Short mmCIF file of C-alpha atoms and ligand atoms in Angstrom, two decimals:
data_model
loop_
_atom_site.label_atom_id
_atom_site.label_comp_id
_atom_site.label_asym_id
_atom_site.label_seq_id
_atom_site.Cartn_x
_atom_site.Cartn_y
_atom_site.Cartn_z
CA MET A 54 -47.03 -99.77 253.28
CA GLU A 55 -48.08 -103.50 253.21
CA VAL A 56 -51.63 -104.73 253.20
CA VAL A 57 -52.66 -108.06 254.36
CA ILE A 58 -55.95 -109.29 253.51
CA THR A 59 -57.03 -112.35 255.58
CA THR A 60 -59.25 -113.68 258.27
CA ALA A 61 -59.77 -112.14 261.73
CA ASP A 62 -58.46 -115.37 263.19
CA GLU A 63 -55.32 -115.20 261.02
CA ILE A 64 -54.66 -111.69 261.85
CA GLY A 65 -54.22 -112.59 265.47
CA ASP A 66 -51.84 -115.35 264.65
CA LEU A 67 -49.81 -113.52 262.28
CA ILE A 68 -49.08 -110.70 264.66
CA ALA A 69 -48.53 -112.70 267.73
CA ASP A 70 -45.86 -114.76 265.07
CA GLU A 71 -44.02 -111.48 264.68
CA ILE A 72 -44.23 -110.27 268.42
CA ALA A 73 -42.88 -113.65 269.36
CA ALA A 74 -40.06 -113.45 266.90
CA LEU A 75 -39.00 -109.93 268.09
CA VAL A 76 -39.23 -110.82 271.57
CA ALA A 77 -37.11 -113.81 270.91
CA SER A 78 -34.14 -111.69 269.47
CA ALA A 79 -35.05 -108.85 272.22
CA PRO A 80 -36.71 -109.85 275.27
CA GLU A 81 -36.83 -106.45 276.52
CA THR A 82 -38.97 -105.23 273.40
CA VAL A 83 -41.15 -102.30 274.14
CA LEU A 84 -44.93 -102.88 272.93
CA GLY A 85 -47.07 -100.24 271.99
CA VAL A 86 -50.51 -101.87 272.73
CA ALA A 87 -54.20 -100.72 271.71
CA THR A 88 -57.54 -101.09 273.42
CA GLY A 89 -60.99 -101.66 271.71
CA SER A 90 -61.93 -104.87 269.62
CA SER A 91 -59.39 -104.93 267.11
CA PRO A 92 -56.33 -106.10 268.80
CA LEU A 93 -58.09 -108.71 271.02
CA ARG A 94 -57.46 -111.93 268.80
CA VAL A 95 -53.80 -110.60 269.01
CA TYR A 96 -53.85 -110.72 272.89
CA GLU A 97 -55.65 -113.87 272.56
CA ALA A 98 -52.97 -115.35 270.53
CA LEU A 99 -50.29 -114.24 272.46
CA GLY A 100 -52.12 -115.46 275.75
CA ARG A 101 -52.15 -119.20 273.98
CA ARG A 102 -48.30 -118.97 273.18
CA VAL A 103 -47.33 -117.65 276.84
CA SER A 104 -49.69 -120.57 278.18
CA ALA A 105 -47.87 -123.05 275.93
CA GLY A 106 -44.68 -122.23 277.23
CA GLU A 107 -43.68 -120.99 273.55
CA LEU A 108 -43.16 -117.30 274.64
CA SER A 109 -42.69 -115.01 277.53
CA LEU A 110 -43.10 -110.91 277.83
CA ALA A 111 -41.61 -111.30 281.36
CA ARG A 112 -38.79 -109.02 280.27
CA ALA A 113 -41.07 -106.56 278.03
CA ARG A 114 -42.40 -103.39 278.47
CA ALA A 115 -45.75 -101.90 276.89
CA PHE A 116 -47.32 -98.46 276.61
CA THR A 117 -50.86 -97.96 276.09
CA LEU A 118 -51.88 -95.50 273.52
CA ASP A 119 -54.67 -93.14 274.99
CA GLU A 120 -56.94 -92.66 278.04
CA TYR A 121 -60.14 -91.09 278.80
CA VAL A 122 -60.29 -88.10 280.74
CA GLY A 123 -62.03 -88.10 284.20
CA LEU A 124 -62.62 -91.73 284.90
CA PRO A 125 -61.58 -92.70 288.43
CA ALA A 126 -59.34 -95.58 288.98
CA GLY A 127 -61.29 -98.79 289.17
CA HIS A 128 -63.57 -97.79 286.54
CA PRO A 129 -63.94 -100.47 284.07
CA ALA A 130 -64.15 -98.67 281.02
CA ARG A 131 -61.01 -96.66 281.87
CA TYR A 132 -58.07 -98.10 279.06
CA ASP A 133 -55.94 -98.93 282.26
CA ALA A 134 -58.17 -101.36 283.34
CA VAL A 135 -59.22 -102.88 280.11
CA ILE A 136 -55.65 -103.25 279.01
CA ARG A 137 -55.06 -105.22 282.39
CA GLU A 138 -57.95 -107.25 281.52
CA GLU A 139 -57.67 -107.86 278.05
CA PHE A 140 -53.74 -108.08 277.54
CA VAL A 141 -52.14 -108.24 281.03
CA ALA A 142 -54.16 -110.85 282.54
CA ARG A 143 -53.35 -113.51 279.50
CA VAL A 144 -49.52 -113.21 279.48
CA ASP A 145 -46.80 -113.00 282.10
CA ILE A 146 -45.52 -109.31 281.43
CA ASP A 147 -44.86 -107.47 284.67
CA PRO A 148 -48.05 -105.20 285.41
CA ALA A 149 -45.76 -102.45 286.50
CA ALA A 150 -44.38 -102.57 283.11
CA VAL A 151 -47.36 -101.56 281.51
CA ARG A 152 -48.04 -97.87 281.38
CA GLY A 153 -50.61 -95.41 280.11
CA PRO A 154 -51.17 -92.01 280.29
CA ASP A 155 -52.90 -90.73 283.42
CA GLY A 156 -56.24 -89.39 282.54
CA ASP A 157 -57.44 -88.59 286.01
CA ALA A 158 -54.37 -86.38 286.93
CA ASP A 159 -54.80 -82.83 288.23
CA ASP A 160 -52.54 -81.29 285.62
CA LEU A 161 -53.23 -83.17 282.33
CA ASP A 162 -50.96 -81.35 280.26
CA ALA A 163 -48.08 -82.46 282.89
CA ALA A 164 -49.44 -85.85 282.68
CA CYS A 165 -48.95 -85.89 278.49
CA ARG A 166 -45.49 -84.64 279.04
CA ARG A 167 -44.49 -87.52 281.45
CA TYR A 168 -45.96 -89.86 279.76
CA GLU A 169 -43.75 -88.88 276.26
CA ASP A 170 -40.72 -88.89 278.78
CA GLU A 171 -41.53 -92.04 279.94
CA ILE A 172 -41.70 -93.52 276.45
CA ARG A 173 -38.78 -92.11 275.60
CA GLY A 174 -36.85 -93.23 278.42
CA ALA A 175 -37.53 -96.59 277.72
CA GLY A 176 -36.14 -96.11 274.52
CA GLY A 177 -38.96 -95.90 272.46
CA ILE A 178 -41.69 -98.36 271.19
CA ASP A 179 -40.25 -101.29 268.96
CA LEU A 180 -43.77 -102.51 267.60
CA GLN A 181 -47.02 -100.60 268.02
CA ILE A 182 -50.35 -102.39 267.53
CA LEU A 183 -53.16 -100.00 266.35
CA GLY A 184 -56.59 -100.19 265.45
CA ILE A 185 -58.60 -97.56 263.51
CA GLY A 186 -61.76 -95.70 264.06
CA THR A 187 -64.75 -95.31 262.02
CA ASP A 188 -63.90 -91.95 261.40
CA GLY A 189 -60.33 -92.61 260.66
CA HIS A 190 -58.65 -91.78 264.27
CA ILE A 191 -55.58 -93.74 265.09
CA ALA A 192 -55.37 -93.79 268.99
CA PHE A 193 -57.59 -90.83 269.55
CA ASN A 194 -56.45 -88.53 266.98
CA GLU A 195 -59.47 -87.32 265.46
CA PRO A 196 -60.14 -85.62 262.20
CA GLY A 197 -58.41 -82.18 262.28
CA SER A 198 -55.44 -83.67 264.39
CA SER A 199 -52.03 -82.03 263.58
CA LEU A 200 -50.14 -84.57 261.75
CA ALA A 201 -47.05 -83.77 264.25
CA SER A 202 -49.14 -83.97 267.34
CA ARG A 203 -47.64 -85.09 270.48
CA THR A 204 -49.45 -86.54 273.61
CA ARG A 205 -52.16 -84.03 274.79
CA VAL A 206 -55.92 -83.49 275.58
CA LYS A 207 -58.48 -84.32 272.73
CA THR A 208 -61.95 -84.01 272.25
CA LEU A 209 -63.55 -87.14 271.09
CA THR A 210 -65.97 -86.80 267.99
CA ALA A 211 -69.64 -87.45 268.32
CA GLN A 212 -68.93 -90.53 266.05
CA THR A 213 -66.24 -91.98 268.55
CA ARG A 214 -68.47 -91.54 271.31
CA LEU A 215 -71.15 -93.20 269.98
CA ASP A 216 -68.96 -96.25 268.54
CA ASN A 217 -67.79 -96.61 272.16
CA ALA A 218 -71.02 -96.53 274.18
CA ARG A 219 -71.15 -100.25 273.64
CA PHE A 220 -68.19 -99.90 276.34
CA PHE A 221 -70.41 -97.82 278.41
CA ASP A 222 -73.48 -100.37 278.61
CA GLY A 223 -74.93 -98.55 275.72
CA ASP A 224 -75.13 -95.24 277.76
CA LEU A 225 -73.96 -92.48 275.24
CA ASP A 226 -73.81 -89.78 278.34
CA ALA A 227 -71.58 -91.64 280.40
CA VAL A 228 -68.78 -91.65 277.58
CA PRO A 229 -66.16 -89.11 278.44
CA ARG A 230 -66.11 -86.20 276.01
CA HIS A 231 -62.33 -85.84 276.28
CA CYS A 232 -59.21 -88.14 276.24
CA LEU A 233 -55.64 -88.18 276.43
CA THR A 234 -53.76 -89.65 273.65
CA GLN A 235 -50.20 -90.13 271.96
CA GLY A 236 -49.87 -87.65 268.94
CA LEU A 237 -49.68 -88.75 265.28
CA GLY A 238 -45.98 -87.46 265.45
CA THR A 239 -45.30 -89.82 268.86
CA ILE A 240 -46.89 -92.74 266.95
CA LEU A 241 -44.59 -92.29 263.81
CA GLU A 242 -41.69 -92.62 265.85
CA ALA A 243 -42.52 -96.51 266.97
CA ARG A 244 -39.78 -98.50 264.78
CA ARG A 245 -42.45 -100.82 263.32
CA ILE A 246 -46.24 -100.72 263.30
CA VAL A 247 -49.05 -103.08 262.61
CA LEU A 248 -52.81 -101.91 262.19
CA VAL A 249 -56.00 -104.03 262.53
CA ALA A 250 -59.27 -103.28 261.01
CA THR A 251 -62.22 -105.88 260.65
CA GLY A 252 -65.62 -105.41 259.41
CA GLU A 253 -67.64 -103.40 256.88
CA ALA A 254 -67.91 -100.12 259.59
CA LYS A 255 -64.02 -99.61 258.84
CA ALA A 256 -64.04 -99.97 255.00
CA GLN A 257 -63.83 -96.24 254.26
CA ALA A 258 -61.33 -95.34 257.05
CA VAL A 259 -59.16 -98.36 255.62
CA ALA A 260 -59.37 -97.10 251.95
CA GLN A 261 -58.43 -93.69 252.94
CA LEU A 262 -55.83 -94.90 255.12
CA VAL A 263 -54.05 -96.63 252.42
CA GLU A 264 -54.99 -95.02 249.23
CA GLY A 265 -56.13 -91.70 250.39
CA ALA A 266 -54.27 -88.56 250.17
CA VAL A 267 -52.69 -87.61 253.28
CA SER A 268 -54.49 -85.20 255.44
CA ALA A 269 -55.90 -84.62 259.00
CA ARG A 270 -59.12 -85.21 257.40
CA TRP A 271 -58.53 -88.88 258.04
CA PRO A 272 -55.72 -88.93 260.58
CA GLY A 273 -54.48 -92.64 259.88
CA THR A 274 -53.31 -91.48 256.45
CA VAL A 275 -50.21 -90.02 258.10
CA LEU A 276 -48.93 -93.70 258.43
CA GLN A 277 -47.91 -93.50 254.78
CA HIS A 278 -45.12 -91.50 255.80
CA HIS A 279 -43.68 -94.44 257.92
CA PRO A 280 -41.31 -96.88 256.37
CA ASP A 281 -42.67 -99.90 258.08
CA VAL A 282 -46.51 -100.34 258.43
CA THR A 283 -48.59 -103.42 257.81
CA VAL A 284 -52.24 -103.11 257.56
CA PHE A 285 -53.99 -106.25 258.45
CA VAL A 286 -57.87 -106.34 257.28
CA ASP A 287 -60.26 -108.94 256.64
CA GLU A 288 -62.50 -109.10 253.16
CA ALA A 289 -65.14 -106.67 254.82
CA ALA A 290 -62.68 -103.81 255.86
CA ALA A 291 -60.76 -104.36 252.76
CA SER A 292 -64.15 -104.04 250.40
CA GLN A 293 -63.59 -100.35 249.68
CA LEU A 294 -59.66 -100.73 248.74
CA GLU A 295 -59.44 -99.95 244.78
CA LEU A 296 -56.29 -102.15 244.44
CA SER A 297 -56.89 -105.33 246.64
CA ASP A 298 -56.12 -107.62 243.78
CA TYR A 299 -52.58 -106.16 243.77
CA TYR A 300 -52.22 -106.57 247.52
CA ARG A 301 -53.41 -110.02 247.42
CA ASP A 302 -50.96 -110.80 244.50
CA THR A 303 -48.47 -108.95 246.46
CA ARG A 304 -48.74 -111.25 249.46
CA ALA A 305 -48.98 -114.53 247.43
CA HIS A 306 -45.62 -113.98 245.56
CA ARG A 307 -43.87 -112.42 248.59
CA SER A 308 -41.68 -115.70 248.93
CA LEU A 309 -40.12 -115.16 245.63
CA VAL A 310 -38.35 -112.28 246.92
CA GLN A 311 -37.86 -113.08 250.71
C1 LIG B 488 -57.68 -97.76 271.59
C2 LIG B 488 -57.63 -96.68 270.29
C3 LIG B 488 -58.61 -96.60 268.94
C4 LIG B 488 -59.23 -97.80 268.62
C5 LIG B 488 -60.12 -97.39 267.71
C6 LIG B 488 -60.99 -98.66 267.11
O1 LIG B 488 -56.69 -97.35 272.09
O2 LIG B 488 -56.50 -95.94 270.24
O3 LIG B 488 -58.02 -95.80 268.29
O4 LIG B 488 -58.10 -98.63 268.30
O5 LIG B 488 -61.09 -96.76 268.19
O6 LIG B 488 -61.47 -99.25 268.17
P1 LIG B 488 -62.41 -100.93 267.95
O7 LIG B 488 -60.89 -101.73 267.76
O8 LIG B 488 -62.89 -101.03 269.36
O9 LIG B 488 -63.14 -100.75 266.63
#
């Protein structure tokens, strides 16, 4: 696992550069996109490149990680709506090529199976963007999630509902209790994973993710089993890493082995 400690702005540009390089070699790249605050600078940086004519995602496809259960179409906090506003509207990807699990389906289990089939049918995800929750979740795989889980219904923790109340005008009661989420096993099948975490509130989850023991208590730790992960953090999110000097040193001298 590679750890890059830098500024939030540089994180956006570094990941956008990587996506641009990927799309240049494979225009039909399949991206995995996250909602929430963490990836916003990446989407802004991608938008700048598309506006400048340096990048086109016209032939790319994208899959979201998760969705609240029970929010009707048109609800502004639905992740489908959020990803369209934050990502799709900024770039030139075909809106129909951006897919997410249907949290408003009558049969949620069937919707989860259908979503797994869709991802598989697209050939899997080439590059997955992740954030991490303060309780260590990735996608909405809350503590206690099976490390081999697939897309399914999950119950959100009280902490996650509290953290996300800001997307519901601060109204905790309006935050759904359930979601559909790609499983940890699903996420591990992405060929490349980049995770973004900024701010002091993420410091413990980041330290566990990178240096903790792999366990369902901190679901992000499962990424230690993936062969190609980079964790991008700012100074605050890196503040509880014991080996931060080593990660800085590694990055500073990377060119000597590349
Ligand atoms: C969102 C998602 C979540 C968020 C996490 C961090 O699709 O899957 O895992 O990445 O809750 O959220 P922010 O970035 O808002 O702190």
